[in-house]
Coordinates of C-alpha atoms and ligand atoms in Angstrom, one line a residue:
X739 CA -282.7 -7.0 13.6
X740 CA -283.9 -8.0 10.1
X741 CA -285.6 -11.8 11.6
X742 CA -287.6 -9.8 14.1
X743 CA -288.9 -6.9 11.5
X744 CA -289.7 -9.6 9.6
X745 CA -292.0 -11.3 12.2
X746 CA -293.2 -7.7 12.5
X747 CA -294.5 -7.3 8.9
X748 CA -296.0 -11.2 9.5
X749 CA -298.1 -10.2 12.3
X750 CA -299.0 -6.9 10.7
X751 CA -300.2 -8.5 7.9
X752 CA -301.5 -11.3 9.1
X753 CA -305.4 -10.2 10.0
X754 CA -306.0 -8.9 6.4
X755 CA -303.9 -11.5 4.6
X756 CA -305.3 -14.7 6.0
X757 CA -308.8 -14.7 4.3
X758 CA -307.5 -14.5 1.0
X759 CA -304.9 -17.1 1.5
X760 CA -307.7 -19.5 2.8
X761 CA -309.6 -19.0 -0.4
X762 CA -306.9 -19.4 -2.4
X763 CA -306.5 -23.2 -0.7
X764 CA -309.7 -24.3 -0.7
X765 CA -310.0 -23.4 -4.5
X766 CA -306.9 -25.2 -4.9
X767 CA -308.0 -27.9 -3.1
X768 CA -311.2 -27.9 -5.0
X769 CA -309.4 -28.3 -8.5
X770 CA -308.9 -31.9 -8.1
X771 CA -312.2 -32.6 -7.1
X772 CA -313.7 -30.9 -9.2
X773 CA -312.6 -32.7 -12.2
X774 CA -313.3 -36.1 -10.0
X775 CA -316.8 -34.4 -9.5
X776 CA -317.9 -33.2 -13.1
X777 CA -318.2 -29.7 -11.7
X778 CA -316.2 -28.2 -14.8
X779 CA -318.2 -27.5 -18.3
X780 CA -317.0 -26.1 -21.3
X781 CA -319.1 -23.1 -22.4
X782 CA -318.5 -22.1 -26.8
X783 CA -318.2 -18.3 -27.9
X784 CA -318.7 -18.1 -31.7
X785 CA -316.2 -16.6 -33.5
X786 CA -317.6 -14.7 -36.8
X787 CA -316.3 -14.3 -40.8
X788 CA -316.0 -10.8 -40.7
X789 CA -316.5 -10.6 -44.7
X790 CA -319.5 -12.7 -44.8
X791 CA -321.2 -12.8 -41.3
X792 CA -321.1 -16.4 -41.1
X793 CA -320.3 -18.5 -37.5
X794 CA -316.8 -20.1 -38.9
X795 CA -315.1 -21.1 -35.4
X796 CA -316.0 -21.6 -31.7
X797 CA -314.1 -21.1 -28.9
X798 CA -314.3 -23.6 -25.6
X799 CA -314.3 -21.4 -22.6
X800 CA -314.1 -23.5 -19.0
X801 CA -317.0 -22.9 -16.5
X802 CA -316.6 -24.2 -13.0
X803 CA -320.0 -24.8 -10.8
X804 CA -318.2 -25.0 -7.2
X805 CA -320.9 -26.8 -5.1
X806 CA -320.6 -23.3 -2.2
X807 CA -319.0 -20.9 -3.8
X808 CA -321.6 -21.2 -6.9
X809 CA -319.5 -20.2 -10.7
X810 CA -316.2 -19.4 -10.2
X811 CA -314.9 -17.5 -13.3
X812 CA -311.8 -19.3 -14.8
X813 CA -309.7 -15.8 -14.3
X814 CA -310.0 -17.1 -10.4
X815 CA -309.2 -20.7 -10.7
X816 CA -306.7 -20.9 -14.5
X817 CA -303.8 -18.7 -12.8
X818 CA -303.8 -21.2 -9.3
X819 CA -304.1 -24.0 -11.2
X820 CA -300.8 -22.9 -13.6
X821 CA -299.3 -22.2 -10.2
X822 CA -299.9 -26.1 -9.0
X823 CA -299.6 -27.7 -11.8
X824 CA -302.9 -29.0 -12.3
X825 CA -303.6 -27.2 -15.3
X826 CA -301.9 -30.0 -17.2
X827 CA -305.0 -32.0 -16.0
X828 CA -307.7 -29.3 -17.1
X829 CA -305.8 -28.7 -20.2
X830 CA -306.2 -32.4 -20.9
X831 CA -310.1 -32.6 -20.2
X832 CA -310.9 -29.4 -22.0
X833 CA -309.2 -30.4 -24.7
X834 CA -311.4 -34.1 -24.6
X835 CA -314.2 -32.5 -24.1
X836 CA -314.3 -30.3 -26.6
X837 CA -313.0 -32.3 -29.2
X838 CA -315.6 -34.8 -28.3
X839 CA -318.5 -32.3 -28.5
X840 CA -317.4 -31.2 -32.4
X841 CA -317.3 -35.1 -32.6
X842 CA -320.4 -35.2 -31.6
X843 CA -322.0 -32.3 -33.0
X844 CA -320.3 -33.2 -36.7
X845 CA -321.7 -37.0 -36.7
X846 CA -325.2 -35.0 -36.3
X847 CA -324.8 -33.7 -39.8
X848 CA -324.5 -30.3 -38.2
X849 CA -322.1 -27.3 -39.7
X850 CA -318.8 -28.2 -39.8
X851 CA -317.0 -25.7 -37.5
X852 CA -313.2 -25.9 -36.3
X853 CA -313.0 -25.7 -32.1
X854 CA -310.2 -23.9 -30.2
X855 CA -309.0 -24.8 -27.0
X856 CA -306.9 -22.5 -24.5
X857 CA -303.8 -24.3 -23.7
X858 CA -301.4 -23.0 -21.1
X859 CA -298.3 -22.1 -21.9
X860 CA -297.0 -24.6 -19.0
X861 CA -297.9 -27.5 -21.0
X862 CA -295.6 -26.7 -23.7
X863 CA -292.0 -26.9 -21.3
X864 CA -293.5 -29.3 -18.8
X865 CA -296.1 -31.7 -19.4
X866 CA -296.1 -33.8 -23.0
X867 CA -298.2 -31.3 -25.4
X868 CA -297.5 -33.9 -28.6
X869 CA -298.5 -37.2 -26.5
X870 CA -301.7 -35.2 -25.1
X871 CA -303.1 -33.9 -28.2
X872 CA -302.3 -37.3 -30.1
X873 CA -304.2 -39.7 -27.7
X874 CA -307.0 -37.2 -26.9
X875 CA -307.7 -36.8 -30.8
X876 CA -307.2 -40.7 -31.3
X877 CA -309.9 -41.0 -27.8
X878 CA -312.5 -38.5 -29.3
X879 CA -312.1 -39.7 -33.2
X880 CA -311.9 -35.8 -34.7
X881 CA -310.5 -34.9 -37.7
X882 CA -307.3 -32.5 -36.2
X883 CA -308.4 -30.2 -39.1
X884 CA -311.4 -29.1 -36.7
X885 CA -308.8 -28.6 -34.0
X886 CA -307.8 -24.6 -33.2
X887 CA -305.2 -24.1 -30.0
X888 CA -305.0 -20.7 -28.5
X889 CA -301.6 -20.2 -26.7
X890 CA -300.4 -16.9 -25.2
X891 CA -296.9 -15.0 -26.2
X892 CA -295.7 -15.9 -23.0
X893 CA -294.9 -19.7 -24.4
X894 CA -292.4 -18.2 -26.5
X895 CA -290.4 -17.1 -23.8
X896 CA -287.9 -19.8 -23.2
X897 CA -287.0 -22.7 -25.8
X898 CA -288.1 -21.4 -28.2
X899 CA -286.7 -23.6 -30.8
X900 CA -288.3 -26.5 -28.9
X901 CA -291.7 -24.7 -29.1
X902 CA -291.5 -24.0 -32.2
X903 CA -290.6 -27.4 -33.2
X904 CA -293.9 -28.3 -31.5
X905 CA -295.7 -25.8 -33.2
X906 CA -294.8 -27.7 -36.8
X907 CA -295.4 -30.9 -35.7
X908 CA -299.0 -29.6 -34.5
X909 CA -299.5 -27.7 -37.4
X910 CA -298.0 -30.6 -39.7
X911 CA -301.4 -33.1 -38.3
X912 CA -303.7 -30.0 -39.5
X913 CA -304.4 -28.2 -35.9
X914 CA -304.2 -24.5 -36.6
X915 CA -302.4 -22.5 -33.7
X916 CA -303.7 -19.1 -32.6
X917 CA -301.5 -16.5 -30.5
X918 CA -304.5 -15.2 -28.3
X919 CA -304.5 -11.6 -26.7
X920 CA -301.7 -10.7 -29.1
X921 CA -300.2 -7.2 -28.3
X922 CA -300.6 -7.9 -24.3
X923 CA -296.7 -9.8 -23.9
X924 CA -293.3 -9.2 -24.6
X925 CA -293.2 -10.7 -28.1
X926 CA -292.1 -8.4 -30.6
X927 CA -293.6 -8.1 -34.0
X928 CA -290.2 -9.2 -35.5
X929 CA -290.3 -11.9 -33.4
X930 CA -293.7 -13.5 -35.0
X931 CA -291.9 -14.1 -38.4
X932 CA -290.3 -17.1 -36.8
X933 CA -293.5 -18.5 -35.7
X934 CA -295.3 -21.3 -37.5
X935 CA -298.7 -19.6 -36.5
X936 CA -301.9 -19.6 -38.3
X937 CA -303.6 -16.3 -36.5
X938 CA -303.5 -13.7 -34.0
X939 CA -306.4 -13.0 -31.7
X940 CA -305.6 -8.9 -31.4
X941 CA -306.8 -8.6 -27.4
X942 CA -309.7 -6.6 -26.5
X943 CA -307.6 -3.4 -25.2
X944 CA -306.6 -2.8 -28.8
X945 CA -310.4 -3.1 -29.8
X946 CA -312.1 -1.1 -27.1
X947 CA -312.7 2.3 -28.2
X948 CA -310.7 1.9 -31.6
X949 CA -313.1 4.1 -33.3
X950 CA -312.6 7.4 -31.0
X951 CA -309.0 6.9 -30.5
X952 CA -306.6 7.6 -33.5
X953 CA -303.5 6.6 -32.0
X954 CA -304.9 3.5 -31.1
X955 CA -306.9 2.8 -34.4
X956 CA -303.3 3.8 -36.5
X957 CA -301.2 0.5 -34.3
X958 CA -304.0 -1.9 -34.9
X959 CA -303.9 -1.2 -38.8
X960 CA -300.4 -1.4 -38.5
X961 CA -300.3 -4.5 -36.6
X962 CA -303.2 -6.2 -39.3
X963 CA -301.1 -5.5 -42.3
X964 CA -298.0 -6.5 -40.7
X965 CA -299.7 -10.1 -40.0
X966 CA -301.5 -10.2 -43.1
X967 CA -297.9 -9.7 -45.3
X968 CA -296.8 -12.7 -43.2
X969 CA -300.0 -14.7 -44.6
X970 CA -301.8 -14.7 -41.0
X971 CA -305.1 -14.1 -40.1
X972 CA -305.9 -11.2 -37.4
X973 CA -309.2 -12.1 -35.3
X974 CA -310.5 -9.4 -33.4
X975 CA -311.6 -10.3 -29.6
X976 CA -313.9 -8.3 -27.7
X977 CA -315.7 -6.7 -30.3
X978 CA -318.7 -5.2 -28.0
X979 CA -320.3 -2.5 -30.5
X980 CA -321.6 -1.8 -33.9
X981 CA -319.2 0.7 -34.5
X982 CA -316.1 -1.4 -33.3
X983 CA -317.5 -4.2 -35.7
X984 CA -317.2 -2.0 -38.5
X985 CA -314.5 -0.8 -37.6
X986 CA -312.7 -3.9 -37.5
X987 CA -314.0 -5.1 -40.9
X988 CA -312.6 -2.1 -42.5
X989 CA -308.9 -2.5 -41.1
X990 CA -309.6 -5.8 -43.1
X991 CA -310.0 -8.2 -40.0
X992 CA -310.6 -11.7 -41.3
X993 CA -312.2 -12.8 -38.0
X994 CA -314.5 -11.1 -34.6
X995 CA -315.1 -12.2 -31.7
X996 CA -317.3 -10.5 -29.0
X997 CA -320.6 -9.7 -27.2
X998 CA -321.7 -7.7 -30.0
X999 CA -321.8 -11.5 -31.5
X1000 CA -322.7 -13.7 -28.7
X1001 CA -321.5 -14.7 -25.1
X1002 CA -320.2 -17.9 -24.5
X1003 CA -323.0 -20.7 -24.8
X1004 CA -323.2 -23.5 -22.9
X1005 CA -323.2 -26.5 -25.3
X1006 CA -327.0 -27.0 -26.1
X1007 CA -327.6 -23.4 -26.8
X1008 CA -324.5 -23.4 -29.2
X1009 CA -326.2 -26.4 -30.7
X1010 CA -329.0 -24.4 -31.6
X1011 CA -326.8 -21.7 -33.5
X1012 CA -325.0 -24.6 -35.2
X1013 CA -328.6 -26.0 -36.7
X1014 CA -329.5 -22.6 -38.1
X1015 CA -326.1 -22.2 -39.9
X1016 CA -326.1 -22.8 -43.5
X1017 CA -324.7 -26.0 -44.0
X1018 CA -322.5 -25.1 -46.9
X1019 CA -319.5 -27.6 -47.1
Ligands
C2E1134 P1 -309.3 -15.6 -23.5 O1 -308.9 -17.0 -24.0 O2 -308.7 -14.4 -24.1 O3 -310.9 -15.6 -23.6 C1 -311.6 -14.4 -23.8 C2 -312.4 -14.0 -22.6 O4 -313.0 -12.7 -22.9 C3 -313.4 -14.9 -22.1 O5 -313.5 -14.8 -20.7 C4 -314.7 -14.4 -22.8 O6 -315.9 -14.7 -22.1 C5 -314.4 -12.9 -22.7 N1 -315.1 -12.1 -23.7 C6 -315.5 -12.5 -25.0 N2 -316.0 -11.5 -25.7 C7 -316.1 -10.5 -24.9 C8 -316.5 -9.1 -25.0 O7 -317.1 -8.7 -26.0 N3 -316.4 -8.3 -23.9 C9 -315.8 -8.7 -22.8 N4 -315.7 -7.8 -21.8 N5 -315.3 -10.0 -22.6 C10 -315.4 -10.8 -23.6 P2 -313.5 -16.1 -19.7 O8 -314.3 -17.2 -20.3 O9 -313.8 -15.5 -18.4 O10 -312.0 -16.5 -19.8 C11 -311.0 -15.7 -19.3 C12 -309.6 -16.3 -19.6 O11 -309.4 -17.5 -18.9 C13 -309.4 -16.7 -21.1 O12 -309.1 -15.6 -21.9 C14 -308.3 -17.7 -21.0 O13 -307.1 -17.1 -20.9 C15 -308.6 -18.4 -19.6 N6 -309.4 -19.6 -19.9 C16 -310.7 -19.8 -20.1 N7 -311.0 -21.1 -20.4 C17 -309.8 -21.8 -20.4 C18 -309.5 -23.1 -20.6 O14 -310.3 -24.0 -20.9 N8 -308.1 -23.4 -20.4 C19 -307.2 -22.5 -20.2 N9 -305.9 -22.9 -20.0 N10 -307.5 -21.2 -20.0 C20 -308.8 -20.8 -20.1
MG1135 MG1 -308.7 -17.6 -25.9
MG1136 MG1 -308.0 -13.7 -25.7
MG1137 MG1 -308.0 -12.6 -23.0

């Protein structure tokens, strides 16, 4: 009967099944630590003016140094952590910490740079986005003009009145609000004339190979002048070569983002960068 295949398929699967279930705990279990512990950083990737070369934005990118396991990419740890729950809590301290480093990093007298933060799309129909961002801005003391968050299509899959609601209030204390790997969901291009956004991070696939594939290179223009008519900016992510780079700056991208530019720095190294940027305010 159906009980005992089903204890079948258990045992059948139980040899190869077990190893990756006991990683997936003890990562889980590591989350909370973690944060106790100090073992998460936030590493920057600049983010370029594609008409004038200039660095105009950073992104914060979470690192985690698991004391065994050594760096544990956040692909690994984000998607177990959305599962739990717990990325409300690294959500939160990203967001702190990064905030607190622009603080930081603007009271030096250094270039004056706006800093996005990745923010699941859990926290917007489960924790408290609005009572987050408020007392983690009023903690850190940064102007919410210098404040970028990157949310992903898939928080405009249910309420979507509510989120958007959000969205204004956000957008109405100065934080810009970025739709990252755009083109990647299920949100239609009709749908994004509701939204209250400020720009949409095209995802790498659309960037990779643009300048070899027609078909490919013919959507992205399509999708740029679509966002541009609705007064958004279009960031390129993933921009790896010369030729993409140019390529991108030709379909009239107002922002890249990529290897070609720099990997993510950790903090210090970023600092650098920042000190040999024109200060022009
Ligand atoms: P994302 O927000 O789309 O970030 C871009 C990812 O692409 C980063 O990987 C970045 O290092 C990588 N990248 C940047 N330029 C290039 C390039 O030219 N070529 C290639 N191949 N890759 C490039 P990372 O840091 O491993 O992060 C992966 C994803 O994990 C992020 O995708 C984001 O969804 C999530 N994530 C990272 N940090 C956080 C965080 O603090 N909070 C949340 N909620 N999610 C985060
Ligand atoms: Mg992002
Ligand atoms: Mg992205
Ligand atoms: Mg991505």
């Amino acid at each position: 009967n159906a009980k005992e295949e089903g204890d079948g398929c258990y045992r059948f699967f139980k040899p190869n099944l077990l190893p990756l279930i006991e990683e997936k705990m003890r990562l889980e279990n590591g989350l909370y630590k973690a944060l106790q512990e100090n073992q998460f950083s936030l590493y920057y990737q600049p983010k370029i003016n594609a008409a004038t070369g200039e660095l105009c934005g950073i992104e914060a990118l979470i690192r985690w140094k698991h004391p065994d396991l050594g760096l544990v990419p956040p692909d690994k740890f984000i998607p177990l952590a959305e599962e739990s729950g717990f990325i409300l809590e690294i959500d939160r301290w990203v967001f702190r910490e990064a905030c607190r480093q622009n603080k930081v990093w603007q009271d030096a007298g250094l270039k004056q740079i706006s800093v996005s933060v990745n923010i699941s799309a859990r926290h917007f129909y489960q924790g408290n986005l609005k009572e987050m961002i408020l007392s983690e801005l009023k903690a850190t003391g940064l102007d919410p003009h210098y404040v970028s968050l990157e949310i992903t299509e898939g928080v405009f899959m249910r309420n979507i009145d509510q989120v958007i609601d959000t969205i204004l209030y956000l957008r109405n204390l100065g934080i810009q609000i970025s739709i990252d790997d755009f083109g990647t969901g299920y949100s239609s291009l009709n749908q994004l004339q509701r939204l209250p956004i400020s720009d949409v991070k095209l995802d790498r696939s659309f960037i990779q190979g643009i300048t070899s594939d027609d078909k490919k290179s013919s959507i992205v223009r399509a999708i740029i002048e679509l966002v541009h008519s609705m007064n958004m900016k279009v960031v390129a992510e993933g921009v790896e070569t010369l030729d993409e780079s140019r390529f991108c700056k030709e379909l009239k991208c107002d922002e890249l983002q990529g290897y070609l530019f720099s990997r993510p720095l950790p903090a210090d190294e970023l600092e650098v960068m920042l000190a040999q940027a024109d200060p022009e305010r």
